[in-house]
Amino acid sequence: MKVNLLEFDRQGLVAHSATMGERAFRAQQLMRWIHREGESDFSRMTNLAKSFREKLEASAEVAALPIISDSTASDGTRKWLLASGGGNAIETVFIPEVNRGTLCVSSQVGCALECAFCATGAQGFNRNLSVAEIIGQLWLANRELGAIGPDAPEAGERVISNVVMMGMGEPLTNFRNVVTALHVMLDDHAYGLSRRRVTLSTSGVVPEMDRLARECPVALAVSLHAPDDALRDRLVPINRRFPIRELLAACNRYLEHAPRDFVTFEYVMLDGVNDSVEQARQLARTVAPVPCKINLIPFNPFPASGFRRSPSEAVRAFRDVLQQSGLVVTTRKTRGDDIDAACGQLAGQVQDRTRRVIRRLQGVQ
Ligand code: SAH
Ligand code: SF4
């Protein structure tokens, strides 16, 4: 079996190259070929010694997951469905905007956390993605978008300027692999993204938030979705383990290390569930202890979800209350609707190892 070099951050690549008798700066050159040039053919890595290239040829490869489909929405949002083995698939989404381009990256095949309104959660959990499978999404998207290599735009005009870990899965329950992939995103010999332009979204796995603060602080988004524990217990079941008070304390600890001085709270607007004016007032009180911005997300429906999107008047009224309490609020535009690439719609295809779907259908929860 060949070693996939996308598995390694710089430290790993230096160590791996050392096993082939190569010095650290050779590993750095190799890293630049792979990630900055998007090169997978060792014979083209012309500044590496021929002997090193031959050893790599024999023992290594640079390979992302195979593309099953590639679709572009009318608003330019592009979605790749990637085969993750065993009939399963994950999704990666590129969202072009005027001054930036954001890649939404998956961290797991499915998700174990069962948030009530999430298409990924409804499918159950299959497995964690490896480092190569996570960073491979960025590597592949850059290649597919013509963003790297000889014809790439000048520096400063990056096609992918931001990465959000907001695809399928809960990134903090795949901690080691996600952090290693984050190292590659941030590394100047690879993608050189600033910590402020890489955002990890979590449903609130408190101990791992502390670990992330220590090991690799990037911008943080937290899926709050409810102003109180009773409702959040239902919508985001991990709240039963880490209730709102503990979550907010973890946010404040995180901010001591974070590259930004606020946390983004995501709040999906569910008609008649969490979108009343009274709940907006309560939310403003709840988040008051944490320097934050609130991102209201229109619910993206999927079959049998049991929820409806809040009407736009309700979203506006909710936003106004928050703003009157002095909070900074943004309302997310839905992007890629016509190719099911919108937030929370990423379903891929997941064979649920936990057999959750069947349990749910049988009402055995
Ligand atoms: N597991 C992480 C990151 C992936 S989900 C998390 O939960 O934060 C990215 C965002 O999409 C989260 O805020 C999530 O709550 C939200 N989301 C999930 N399902 C959605 C849906 N159907 N409509 C809109 N947003 C959704
Ligand atoms: Fe998992 Fe996030 Fe979906 Fe919850 S919202 S089920 S944590 S992917």
Short mmCIF file of C-alpha atoms and ligand atoms in Angstrom, two decimals:
data_model
loop_
_atom_site.label_atom_id
_atom_site.label_comp_id
_atom_site.label_asym_id
_atom_site.label_seq_id
_atom_site.Cartn_x
_atom_site.Cartn_y
_atom_site.Cartn_z
CA MET A 1 0.00 0.00 0.00
CA LYS A 2 1.31 3.40 -0.95
CA VAL A 3 1.46 6.12 1.67
CA ASN A 4 -0.87 9.02 0.88
CA LEU A 5 1.17 12.18 1.44
CA LEU A 6 -2.00 14.19 2.07
CA GLU A 7 -2.03 12.44 5.48
CA PHE A 8 0.85 14.60 6.74
CA ASP A 9 1.21 18.08 8.11
CA ARG A 10 4.68 19.62 7.81
CA GLN A 11 5.99 17.86 10.90
CA GLY A 12 4.70 14.55 9.57
CA LEU A 13 6.13 15.12 6.12
CA VAL A 14 9.53 16.03 7.57
CA ALA A 15 9.50 12.83 9.64
CA HIS A 16 8.36 10.74 6.69
CA SER A 17 10.99 12.23 4.39
CA ALA A 18 13.64 11.56 7.02
CA THR A 19 12.85 7.84 6.75
CA MET A 20 13.94 8.18 3.12
CA GLY A 21 17.13 9.98 4.12
CA GLU A 22 15.89 13.44 3.08
CA ARG A 23 16.44 16.65 5.00
CA ALA A 24 13.70 18.91 6.31
CA PHE A 25 13.94 21.51 3.56
CA ARG A 26 13.29 18.80 0.96
CA ALA A 27 10.10 17.93 2.81
CA GLN A 28 9.12 21.59 2.64
CA GLN A 29 9.71 21.65 -1.10
CA LEU A 30 7.60 18.52 -1.42
CA MET A 31 4.87 20.14 0.63
CA ARG A 32 4.84 23.18 -1.66
CA TRP A 33 4.54 20.98 -4.74
CA ILE A 34 1.64 19.07 -3.30
CA HIS A 35 -0.39 21.88 -1.76
CA ARG A 36 0.66 25.07 -3.51
CA GLU A 37 1.03 23.63 -6.99
CA GLY A 38 -1.58 20.91 -6.57
CA GLU A 39 0.87 18.46 -8.10
CA SER A 40 0.38 14.72 -7.71
CA ASP A 41 2.93 13.54 -10.27
CA PHE A 42 6.32 13.18 -8.58
CA SER A 43 8.19 13.22 -11.89
CA ARG A 44 7.16 16.86 -12.34
CA MET A 45 8.61 17.95 -9.01
CA THR A 46 11.73 19.15 -10.76
CA ASN A 47 13.64 20.69 -7.87
CA LEU A 48 13.68 17.41 -5.97
CA ALA A 49 16.58 15.00 -6.50
CA LYS A 50 15.78 12.26 -9.00
CA SER A 51 16.54 9.61 -6.41
CA PHE A 52 14.01 11.14 -4.00
CA ARG A 53 11.39 11.36 -6.74
CA GLU A 54 11.93 7.70 -7.60
CA LYS A 55 11.58 6.66 -3.99
CA LEU A 56 8.36 8.64 -3.74
CA GLU A 57 7.05 7.14 -6.95
CA ALA A 58 7.56 3.66 -5.56
CA SER A 59 6.19 4.22 -2.08
CA ALA A 60 3.81 7.20 -2.05
CA GLU A 61 0.86 8.85 -3.71
CA VAL A 62 -1.10 12.10 -3.49
CA ALA A 63 -4.77 11.21 -3.71
CA ALA A 64 -8.06 12.78 -2.68
CA LEU A 65 -11.37 10.91 -2.60
CA PRO A 66 -12.80 10.19 -6.07
CA ILE A 67 -15.42 12.58 -7.42
CA ILE A 68 -18.86 11.04 -7.96
CA SER A 69 -20.53 14.22 -9.15
CA ASP A 70 -19.77 17.90 -9.61
CA SER A 71 -22.64 20.36 -9.86
CA THR A 72 -22.88 24.13 -10.06
CA ALA A 73 -25.95 26.03 -8.85
CA SER A 74 -27.41 29.07 -10.60
CA ASP A 75 -25.73 31.32 -8.01
CA GLY A 76 -22.30 29.82 -8.72
CA THR A 77 -22.18 27.58 -5.67
CA ARG A 78 -20.41 24.38 -6.59
CA LYS A 79 -20.78 21.03 -4.89
CA TRP A 80 -18.67 17.91 -5.17
CA LEU A 81 -19.97 14.56 -4.04
CA LEU A 82 -16.98 12.37 -3.12
CA ALA A 83 -16.93 8.59 -2.71
CA SER A 84 -15.83 7.67 0.80
CA GLY A 85 -16.00 3.89 0.28
CA GLY A 86 -18.57 1.21 1.03
CA GLY A 87 -21.25 2.99 -0.99
CA ASN A 88 -20.94 6.12 1.17
CA ALA A 89 -20.30 9.67 0.07
CA ILE A 90 -19.44 13.05 1.54
CA GLU A 91 -19.90 16.55 0.20
CA THR A 92 -17.70 19.61 -0.23
CA VAL A 93 -19.16 22.98 -1.24
CA PHE A 94 -17.52 26.08 -2.72
CA ILE A 95 -19.37 29.35 -2.20
CA PRO A 96 -18.13 32.28 -4.33
CA GLU A 97 -18.83 35.78 -3.02
CA VAL A 98 -17.74 39.21 -4.17
CA ASN A 99 -14.60 39.55 -2.09
CA ARG A 100 -13.98 36.00 -1.04
CA GLY A 101 -14.50 32.35 -1.80
CA THR A 102 -15.40 29.94 0.96
CA LEU A 103 -14.93 26.20 0.95
CA CYS A 104 -17.20 24.22 3.25
CA VAL A 105 -15.38 21.04 4.29
CA SER A 106 -16.73 17.79 5.79
CA SER A 107 -15.06 16.03 8.71
CA GLN A 108 -17.01 12.76 9.03
CA VAL A 109 -19.14 10.38 7.01
CA GLY A 110 -22.46 11.13 8.70
CA CYS A 111 -22.65 12.41 12.26
CA ALA A 112 -23.45 10.74 15.56
CA LEU A 113 -24.92 13.75 17.30
CA GLU A 114 -28.45 13.57 15.98
CA CYS A 115 -29.41 17.24 15.96
CA ALA A 116 -33.12 17.20 15.24
CA PHE A 117 -33.06 19.52 12.21
CA CYS A 118 -29.93 18.25 10.43
CA ALA A 119 -29.91 16.05 7.32
CA THR A 120 -26.45 14.69 8.17
CA GLY A 121 -27.50 13.82 11.71
CA ALA A 122 -30.63 12.08 10.45
CA GLN A 123 -28.42 9.63 8.56
CA GLY A 124 -26.40 8.53 11.54
CA PHE A 125 -22.66 8.04 11.80
CA ASN A 126 -20.47 5.91 9.61
CA ARG A 127 -16.86 6.89 10.24
CA ASN A 128 -14.32 9.64 10.76
CA LEU A 129 -12.55 11.05 7.71
CA SER A 130 -8.76 10.68 7.65
CA VAL A 131 -6.45 13.71 7.43
CA ALA A 132 -5.95 13.00 3.71
CA GLU A 133 -9.70 12.88 3.16
CA ILE A 134 -10.21 16.19 4.97
CA ILE A 135 -7.35 18.22 3.50
CA GLY A 136 -7.93 16.39 0.22
CA GLN A 137 -11.19 18.34 -0.13
CA LEU A 138 -9.26 21.62 -0.19
CA TRP A 139 -6.54 20.16 -2.41
CA LEU A 140 -9.14 18.87 -4.86
CA ALA A 141 -11.31 22.00 -4.87
CA ASN A 142 -8.26 24.17 -5.59
CA ARG A 143 -7.38 21.96 -8.54
CA GLU A 144 -10.95 21.78 -9.82
CA LEU A 145 -11.34 25.54 -9.55
CA GLY A 146 -8.06 26.14 -11.39
CA ALA A 147 -6.92 28.01 -8.30
CA ILE A 148 -3.37 26.65 -8.09
CA GLY A 149 -0.55 25.71 -10.41
CA PRO A 150 0.93 27.71 -13.30
CA ASP A 151 -2.33 29.40 -14.36
CA ALA A 152 -3.40 30.39 -10.86
CA PRO A 153 -4.35 33.97 -10.12
CA GLU A 154 -1.77 36.20 -8.43
CA ALA A 155 -1.33 35.93 -4.67
CA GLY A 156 -3.88 38.10 -2.94
CA GLU A 157 -6.55 36.95 -5.36
CA ARG A 158 -7.00 33.53 -3.93
CA VAL A 159 -10.01 31.68 -5.21
CA ILE A 160 -10.48 29.90 -1.89
CA SER A 161 -9.83 32.59 0.70
CA ASN A 162 -11.76 31.02 3.58
CA VAL A 163 -12.41 27.53 4.86
CA VAL A 164 -15.29 26.60 7.13
CA MET A 165 -15.48 23.22 8.85
CA MET A 166 -19.25 23.23 8.43
CA GLY A 167 -19.84 20.32 6.10
CA MET A 168 -20.90 16.86 7.20
CA GLY A 169 -19.93 15.75 10.69
CA GLU A 170 -18.92 17.18 14.04
CA PRO A 171 -15.27 18.20 13.61
CA LEU A 172 -14.42 18.10 17.32
CA THR A 173 -15.35 14.42 17.61
CA ASN A 174 -12.68 13.73 14.97
CA PHE A 175 -10.21 15.89 16.81
CA ARG A 176 -6.76 14.57 15.87
CA ASN A 177 -7.42 14.34 12.14
CA VAL A 178 -9.17 17.70 11.99
CA VAL A 179 -6.36 19.47 13.84
CA THR A 180 -3.70 17.96 11.60
CA ALA A 181 -5.69 19.08 8.54
CA LEU A 182 -6.02 22.57 10.08
CA HIS A 183 -2.21 22.70 10.44
CA VAL A 184 -1.89 22.15 6.70
CA MET A 185 -4.49 24.84 5.93
CA LEU A 186 -2.53 27.33 8.04
CA ASP A 187 0.99 26.32 6.95
CA ASP A 188 2.85 28.86 4.82
CA HIS A 189 4.38 26.03 2.80
CA ALA A 190 0.86 24.77 2.03
CA TYR A 191 -2.29 26.94 1.92
CA GLY A 192 -1.09 29.73 4.23
CA LEU A 193 -4.58 30.70 5.36
CA SER A 194 -4.74 32.98 8.37
CA ARG A 195 -6.38 31.61 11.50
CA ARG A 196 -9.09 34.21 11.14
CA ARG A 197 -10.08 32.80 7.77
CA VAL A 198 -10.47 29.24 8.96
CA THR A 199 -13.62 28.66 10.99
CA LEU A 200 -14.54 25.53 12.87
CA SER A 201 -18.19 25.04 13.69
CA THR A 202 -19.12 22.84 16.63
CA SER A 203 -22.34 21.80 18.28
CA GLY A 204 -20.56 22.31 21.60
CA VAL A 205 -18.23 19.47 22.56
CA VAL A 206 -16.86 21.37 25.54
CA PRO A 207 -13.67 19.40 26.44
CA GLU A 208 -12.54 19.42 22.81
CA MET A 209 -13.15 23.16 22.56
CA ASP A 210 -10.56 23.57 25.31
CA ARG A 211 -8.18 21.26 23.47
CA LEU A 212 -8.64 23.21 20.26
CA ALA A 213 -7.86 26.46 22.09
CA ARG A 214 -4.57 24.93 23.26
CA GLU A 215 -3.56 23.09 20.12
CA CYS A 216 -4.83 25.06 17.15
CA PRO A 217 -7.05 28.07 17.81
CA VAL A 218 -8.96 29.13 14.70
CA ALA A 219 -12.13 31.20 14.38
CA LEU A 220 -14.98 29.51 16.24
CA ALA A 221 -18.65 29.13 15.40
CA VAL A 222 -20.96 27.45 17.89
CA SER A 223 -24.32 25.95 16.95
CA LEU A 224 -26.56 27.34 19.66
CA HIS A 225 -30.04 27.18 18.07
CA ALA A 226 -31.99 27.64 21.32
CA PRO A 227 -32.07 30.21 24.13
CA ASP A 228 -32.60 27.72 26.96
CA ASP A 229 -31.57 24.22 27.97
CA ALA A 230 -35.02 22.67 27.73
CA LEU A 231 -35.31 23.47 24.03
CA ARG A 232 -31.62 22.94 23.24
CA ASP A 233 -31.78 19.49 24.86
CA ARG A 234 -34.32 18.60 22.18
CA LEU A 235 -32.72 20.29 19.19
CA VAL A 236 -29.03 19.67 19.90
CA PRO A 237 -28.95 16.54 22.10
CA ILE A 238 -25.30 17.00 23.10
CA ASN A 239 -26.66 19.81 25.27
CA ARG A 240 -27.72 17.13 27.76
CA ARG A 241 -24.03 16.45 28.36
CA PHE A 242 -22.75 20.02 28.04
CA PRO A 243 -25.54 22.47 28.91
CA ILE A 244 -25.60 26.10 27.83
CA ARG A 245 -23.90 27.49 30.93
CA GLU A 246 -20.89 25.18 30.48
CA LEU A 247 -20.85 25.87 26.76
CA LEU A 248 -20.74 29.64 27.26
CA ALA A 249 -17.96 29.31 29.83
CA ALA A 250 -16.01 27.23 27.30
CA CYS A 251 -16.56 29.96 24.68
CA ASN A 252 -15.05 32.55 26.98
CA ARG A 253 -12.07 30.33 27.74
CA TYR A 254 -11.64 29.80 24.01
CA LEU A 255 -11.64 33.52 23.33
CA GLU A 256 -8.49 33.91 25.43
CA HIS A 257 -6.66 32.05 22.64
CA ALA A 258 -8.77 32.76 19.58
CA PRO A 259 -7.63 34.77 16.54
CA ARG A 260 -10.86 36.78 16.68
CA ASP A 261 -12.32 38.50 19.70
CA PHE A 262 -15.81 37.07 19.29
CA VAL A 263 -17.54 33.74 18.84
CA THR A 264 -20.19 33.32 16.14
CA PHE A 265 -23.36 31.74 17.45
CA GLU A 266 -25.30 29.96 14.73
CA TYR A 267 -29.05 29.90 15.15
CA VAL A 268 -31.18 27.99 12.67
CA MET A 269 -34.64 29.56 12.42
CA LEU A 270 -37.36 26.94 12.89
CA ASP A 271 -40.93 28.06 12.42
CA GLY A 272 -42.87 28.04 15.68
CA VAL A 273 -40.04 26.27 17.53
CA ASN A 274 -37.30 28.77 18.37
CA ASP A 275 -38.24 31.93 16.44
CA SER A 276 -40.55 33.96 18.69
CA VAL A 277 -39.83 37.50 19.81
CA GLU A 278 -39.84 36.32 23.41
CA GLN A 279 -37.20 33.71 22.53
CA ALA A 280 -35.12 36.45 20.88
CA ARG A 281 -35.20 38.43 24.15
CA GLN A 282 -34.25 35.34 26.06
CA LEU A 283 -31.43 34.60 23.61
CA ALA A 284 -30.03 38.11 24.05
CA ARG A 285 -29.92 37.55 27.82
CA THR A 286 -28.42 34.08 27.45
CA VAL A 287 -25.49 35.11 25.25
CA ALA A 288 -24.79 38.36 27.11
CA PRO A 289 -21.75 36.94 28.97
CA VAL A 290 -19.92 36.09 25.72
CA PRO A 291 -18.50 38.56 23.15
CA CYS A 292 -20.31 37.28 20.08
CA LYS A 293 -22.03 37.75 16.78
CA ILE A 294 -25.24 35.94 15.94
CA ASN A 295 -25.70 34.28 12.58
CA LEU A 296 -29.34 33.50 11.82
CA ILE A 297 -29.61 30.59 9.38
CA PRO A 298 -32.78 29.94 7.41
CA PHE A 299 -33.72 26.31 8.01
CA ASN A 300 -33.09 24.21 4.93
CA PRO A 301 -35.79 21.59 4.77
CA PHE A 302 -35.16 17.96 3.85
CA PRO A 303 -37.67 15.12 3.57
CA ALA A 304 -39.36 14.07 6.80
CA SER A 305 -37.47 16.62 8.89
CA GLY A 306 -40.66 17.66 10.66
CA PHE A 307 -39.58 21.34 10.69
CA ARG A 308 -40.45 24.36 8.58
CA ARG A 309 -38.40 27.42 7.71
CA SER A 310 -39.38 30.53 9.69
CA PRO A 311 -41.18 33.12 7.54
CA SER A 312 -38.95 36.06 6.66
CA GLU A 313 -41.03 38.46 8.79
CA ALA A 314 -40.35 36.28 11.83
CA VAL A 315 -36.61 36.28 11.03
CA ARG A 316 -36.63 40.08 10.73
CA ALA A 317 -38.53 40.57 13.97
CA PHE A 318 -36.17 38.18 15.75
CA ARG A 319 -33.15 39.99 14.34
CA ASP A 320 -34.52 43.39 15.35
CA VAL A 321 -34.91 42.33 18.97
CA LEU A 322 -31.34 41.05 19.05
CA GLN A 323 -30.02 44.21 17.44
CA GLN A 324 -31.94 46.39 19.87
CA SER A 325 -30.10 44.57 22.66
CA GLY A 326 -26.83 45.65 21.05
CA LEU A 327 -25.92 42.38 19.36
CA VAL A 328 -24.34 42.15 15.92
CA VAL A 329 -26.58 39.94 13.80
CA THR A 330 -26.17 38.58 10.28
CA THR A 331 -28.74 36.59 8.38
CA ARG A 332 -27.23 33.91 6.21
CA LYS A 333 -28.27 33.83 2.59
CA THR A 334 -29.16 30.37 1.43
CA ARG A 335 -26.76 29.41 -1.29
CA GLY A 336 -26.83 26.54 -3.71
CA ASP A 337 -30.46 25.74 -2.97
CA ASP A 338 -31.08 24.25 -6.39
CA ILE A 339 -28.31 21.65 -5.97
CA ASP A 340 -29.06 20.84 -2.32
CA ALA A 341 -25.79 22.43 -1.27
CA ALA A 342 -27.25 24.71 1.37
CA CYS A 343 -26.24 24.54 5.00
CA GLY A 344 -27.52 21.42 6.71
CA GLN A 345 -28.58 19.77 3.48
CA LEU A 346 -25.32 17.98 2.94
CA ALA A 347 -26.36 14.40 3.09
CA GLY A 348 -24.08 12.52 0.76
CA GLN A 349 -25.00 8.90 1.15
CA VAL A 350 -24.38 7.28 4.47
CA GLN A 351 -24.87 3.69 5.49
CA ASP A 352 -25.61 4.19 9.13
CA ARG A 353 -23.46 1.92 11.26
CA THR A 354 -25.59 2.76 14.23
CA ARG A 355 -28.78 1.70 12.47
CA ARG A 356 -30.28 4.89 13.83
CA VAL A 357 -32.54 5.55 10.88
CA ILE A 358 -34.32 2.25 11.37
CA ARG A 359 -34.64 2.80 15.12
CA ARG A 360 -36.08 6.20 14.42
CA LEU A 361 -38.58 4.91 11.92
CA GLN A 362 -39.64 2.27 14.41
CA GLY A 363 -39.95 4.93 17.08
CA VAL A 364 -37.58 3.06 19.39
CA GLN A 365 -35.47 6.07 20.45
N1 SAH B 1 -21.36 19.67 13.29
C1 SAH B 1 -21.03 21.04 13.27
C2 SAH B 1 -20.72 21.57 11.89
C3 SAH B 1 -21.57 21.10 10.73
S1 SAH B 1 -23.18 21.74 10.55
C4 SAH B 1 -22.12 21.87 13.93
O1 SAH B 1 -23.17 21.32 14.21
O2 SAH B 1 -21.86 23.03 14.21
C5 SAH B 1 -23.00 23.45 10.10
C6 SAH B 1 -24.19 24.30 10.54
O3 SAH B 1 -25.39 23.98 9.81
C7 SAH B 1 -24.52 24.11 12.02
O4 SAH B 1 -24.77 25.35 12.65
C8 SAH B 1 -25.79 23.31 11.92
O5 SAH B 1 -26.55 23.40 13.09
C9 SAH B 1 -26.46 23.91 10.72
N2 SAH B 1 -27.56 23.10 10.17
C10 SAH B 1 -27.73 21.77 10.31
N3 SAH B 1 -28.85 21.38 9.67
C11 SAH B 1 -29.39 22.49 9.11
C12 SAH B 1 -30.53 22.74 8.30
N4 SAH B 1 -31.33 21.75 7.92
N5 SAH B 1 -30.78 24.01 7.90
C13 SAH B 1 -29.93 25.00 8.25
N6 SAH B 1 -28.83 24.83 8.99
C14 SAH B 1 -28.56 23.58 9.43
FE1 SF4 B 2 -23.85 16.66 13.55
FE2 SF4 B 2 -23.64 19.33 13.29
FE3 SF4 B 2 -25.64 17.96 12.08
FE4 SF4 B 2 -25.61 18.24 14.74
S1 SF4 B 2 -25.81 19.90 13.20
S2 SF4 B 2 -26.06 16.34 13.62
S3 SF4 B 2 -23.44 18.12 15.19
S4 SF4 B 2 -23.46 17.78 11.65
#
